[in-house]
Amino acid sequence: MRLARISLWLTAIAFGGFGLWLLIQPEGITGLGVELTHPVARAEIRAFYGGLELGLALFFTVAASRPSWFAAGLFAQAAALGGVALGRIIGIVVDGVSDSLFVGLLAAELTGCLIGIVALWLLDRKP
């Protein structure tokens, strides 16, 4: 149960940090080569990378605070981070992306996904 709680808190902090940062400063995404040449592009980054990530951070915070939510939170953690990691892997293979920041984010997302899976597995093993 301890791994579950720690994993969910770390995920909440990560999603919350990125969400708040990109809600306030959508231009932060340009470090990945994304060009924000139109106001609607900045608004989209604020909405999706800012707002959605803050909403997920809230969910992970509540899940970390309520043991009855651990399983759902860990599943959501693994699914969300695993899905993003899958998209990055496809980007590497199909688009030939080799940017070190992009690959570093992939490593972090894979790690978070795997920790979520392990924590969920350990949670399910408890009687």
Coordinates of C-alpha atoms in Angstrom, one line a residue:
M1 CA 0.0 0.0 0.0
R2 CA 2.9 2.3 0.6
L3 CA 4.2 2.0 -2.9
A4 CA 0.7 2.7 -4.2
R5 CA 0.4 5.9 -2.2
I6 CA 3.9 7.1 -3.1
S7 CA 3.4 6.4 -6.7
L8 CA 0.1 8.2 -6.9
W9 CA 1.5 11.2 -5.0
L10 CA 4.5 11.4 -7.4
T11 CA 2.2 11.2 -10.4
A12 CA -0.1 13.9 -9.0
I13 CA 2.9 16.2 -8.4
A14 CA 4.3 15.5 -11.9
F15 CA 1.0 16.1 -13.7
G16 CA 0.2 19.1 -11.5
G17 CA 3.6 20.7 -12.1
F18 CA 3.5 20.3 -15.9
G19 CA -0.1 21.3 -16.0
L20 CA 0.3 24.5 -14.0
W21 CA 3.5 25.4 -15.9
L22 CA 1.9 24.9 -19.4
L23 CA -1.4 26.6 -18.3
I24 CA 0.6 29.7 -17.3
Q25 CA 3.3 29.5 -19.9
P26 CA 2.2 27.5 -23.0
E27 CA 5.4 28.6 -24.7
G28 CA 7.2 26.1 -22.5
I29 CA 6.3 23.4 -25.0
T30 CA 8.6 25.0 -27.6
G31 CA 11.5 23.2 -26.0
L32 CA 10.2 20.1 -27.7
G33 CA 10.1 21.8 -31.1
V34 CA 6.4 22.6 -31.0
E35 CA 5.9 26.0 -32.7
L36 CA 3.0 28.1 -31.3
T37 CA 2.4 30.4 -34.3
H38 CA -1.2 31.1 -33.7
P39 CA -3.2 32.2 -30.6
V40 CA -5.4 29.1 -30.9
A41 CA -2.2 26.9 -30.6
R42 CA -1.4 28.6 -27.2
A43 CA -5.0 28.1 -26.1
E44 CA -4.9 24.4 -27.1
I45 CA -1.7 23.9 -25.1
R46 CA -3.3 25.7 -22.1
A47 CA -6.4 23.5 -22.4
F48 CA -4.9 20.1 -23.0
Y49 CA -1.5 20.2 -21.4
G50 CA -2.5 22.6 -18.8
G51 CA -6.1 22.0 -17.9
L52 CA -6.2 18.2 -18.6
E53 CA -3.0 17.6 -16.6
L54 CA -4.3 19.7 -13.7
G55 CA -7.5 17.7 -13.7
L56 CA -5.6 14.4 -13.7
A57 CA -3.4 15.8 -10.9
L58 CA -6.5 16.4 -8.9
F59 CA -7.7 12.8 -9.5
F60 CA -4.3 11.3 -8.6
T61 CA -4.3 13.5 -5.4
V62 CA -7.7 12.2 -4.3
A63 CA -6.7 8.6 -5.3
A64 CA -3.5 8.9 -3.2
S65 CA -5.6 10.1 -0.2
R66 CA -8.2 7.3 -0.3
P67 CA -7.1 3.7 -0.1
S68 CA -10.3 2.6 -1.7
W69 CA -9.3 4.6 -4.8
F70 CA -5.7 3.1 -5.1
A71 CA -6.6 0.5 -7.7
A72 CA -8.4 3.0 -10.0
G73 CA -5.7 5.6 -9.6
L74 CA -2.9 3.1 -10.3
F75 CA -4.7 1.8 -13.3
A76 CA -5.3 5.4 -14.6
Q77 CA -1.6 6.2 -13.9
A78 CA -0.4 3.1 -15.9
A79 CA -2.9 3.7 -18.7
A80 CA -2.2 7.4 -19.1
L81 CA 1.6 7.2 -18.9
G82 CA 1.7 4.0 -20.9
G83 CA -0.4 5.7 -23.7
V84 CA 1.8 8.7 -23.8
A85 CA 4.9 6.5 -23.9
L86 CA 3.4 4.4 -26.7
G87 CA 2.8 7.6 -28.7
R88 CA 6.4 8.7 -28.1
I89 CA 7.7 5.3 -29.2
I90 CA 5.7 5.6 -32.4
G91 CA 7.1 9.1 -32.9
I92 CA 10.6 7.7 -32.6
V93 CA 10.0 4.8 -35.0
V94 CA 7.8 6.5 -37.6
D95 CA 9.0 10.1 -37.4
G96 CA 12.7 9.4 -36.5
V97 CA 12.6 11.6 -33.4
S98 CA 15.9 11.3 -31.4
D99 CA 15.8 14.5 -29.4
S100 CA 17.3 13.8 -25.9
L101 CA 14.5 15.7 -24.1
F102 CA 11.9 13.7 -25.9
V103 CA 13.7 10.4 -25.1
G104 CA 14.1 11.5 -21.5
L105 CA 10.4 12.1 -21.2
L106 CA 9.8 8.7 -22.6
A107 CA 12.0 7.1 -20.0
A108 CA 10.2 9.0 -17.2
E109 CA 6.8 8.0 -18.6
L110 CA 7.7 4.3 -19.0
T111 CA 9.1 4.3 -15.4
G112 CA 5.9 5.8 -14.1
C113 CA 3.8 3.3 -16.0
L114 CA 5.8 0.4 -14.8
I115 CA 5.7 1.6 -11.2
G116 CA 2.0 1.9 -11.5
I117 CA 1.7 -1.6 -12.8
V118 CA 3.9 -3.1 -10.1
A119 CA 2.1 -1.1 -7.3
L120 CA -1.3 -2.3 -8.7
W121 CA 0.0 -5.9 -8.9
L122 CA 1.2 -5.7 -5.3
L123 CA -2.1 -4.2 -4.2
D124 CA -4.0 -7.0 -5.8
R125 CA -1.9 -9.6 -4.1
K126 CA -2.9 -8.5 -0.6
P127 CA -5.7 -10.5 1.0

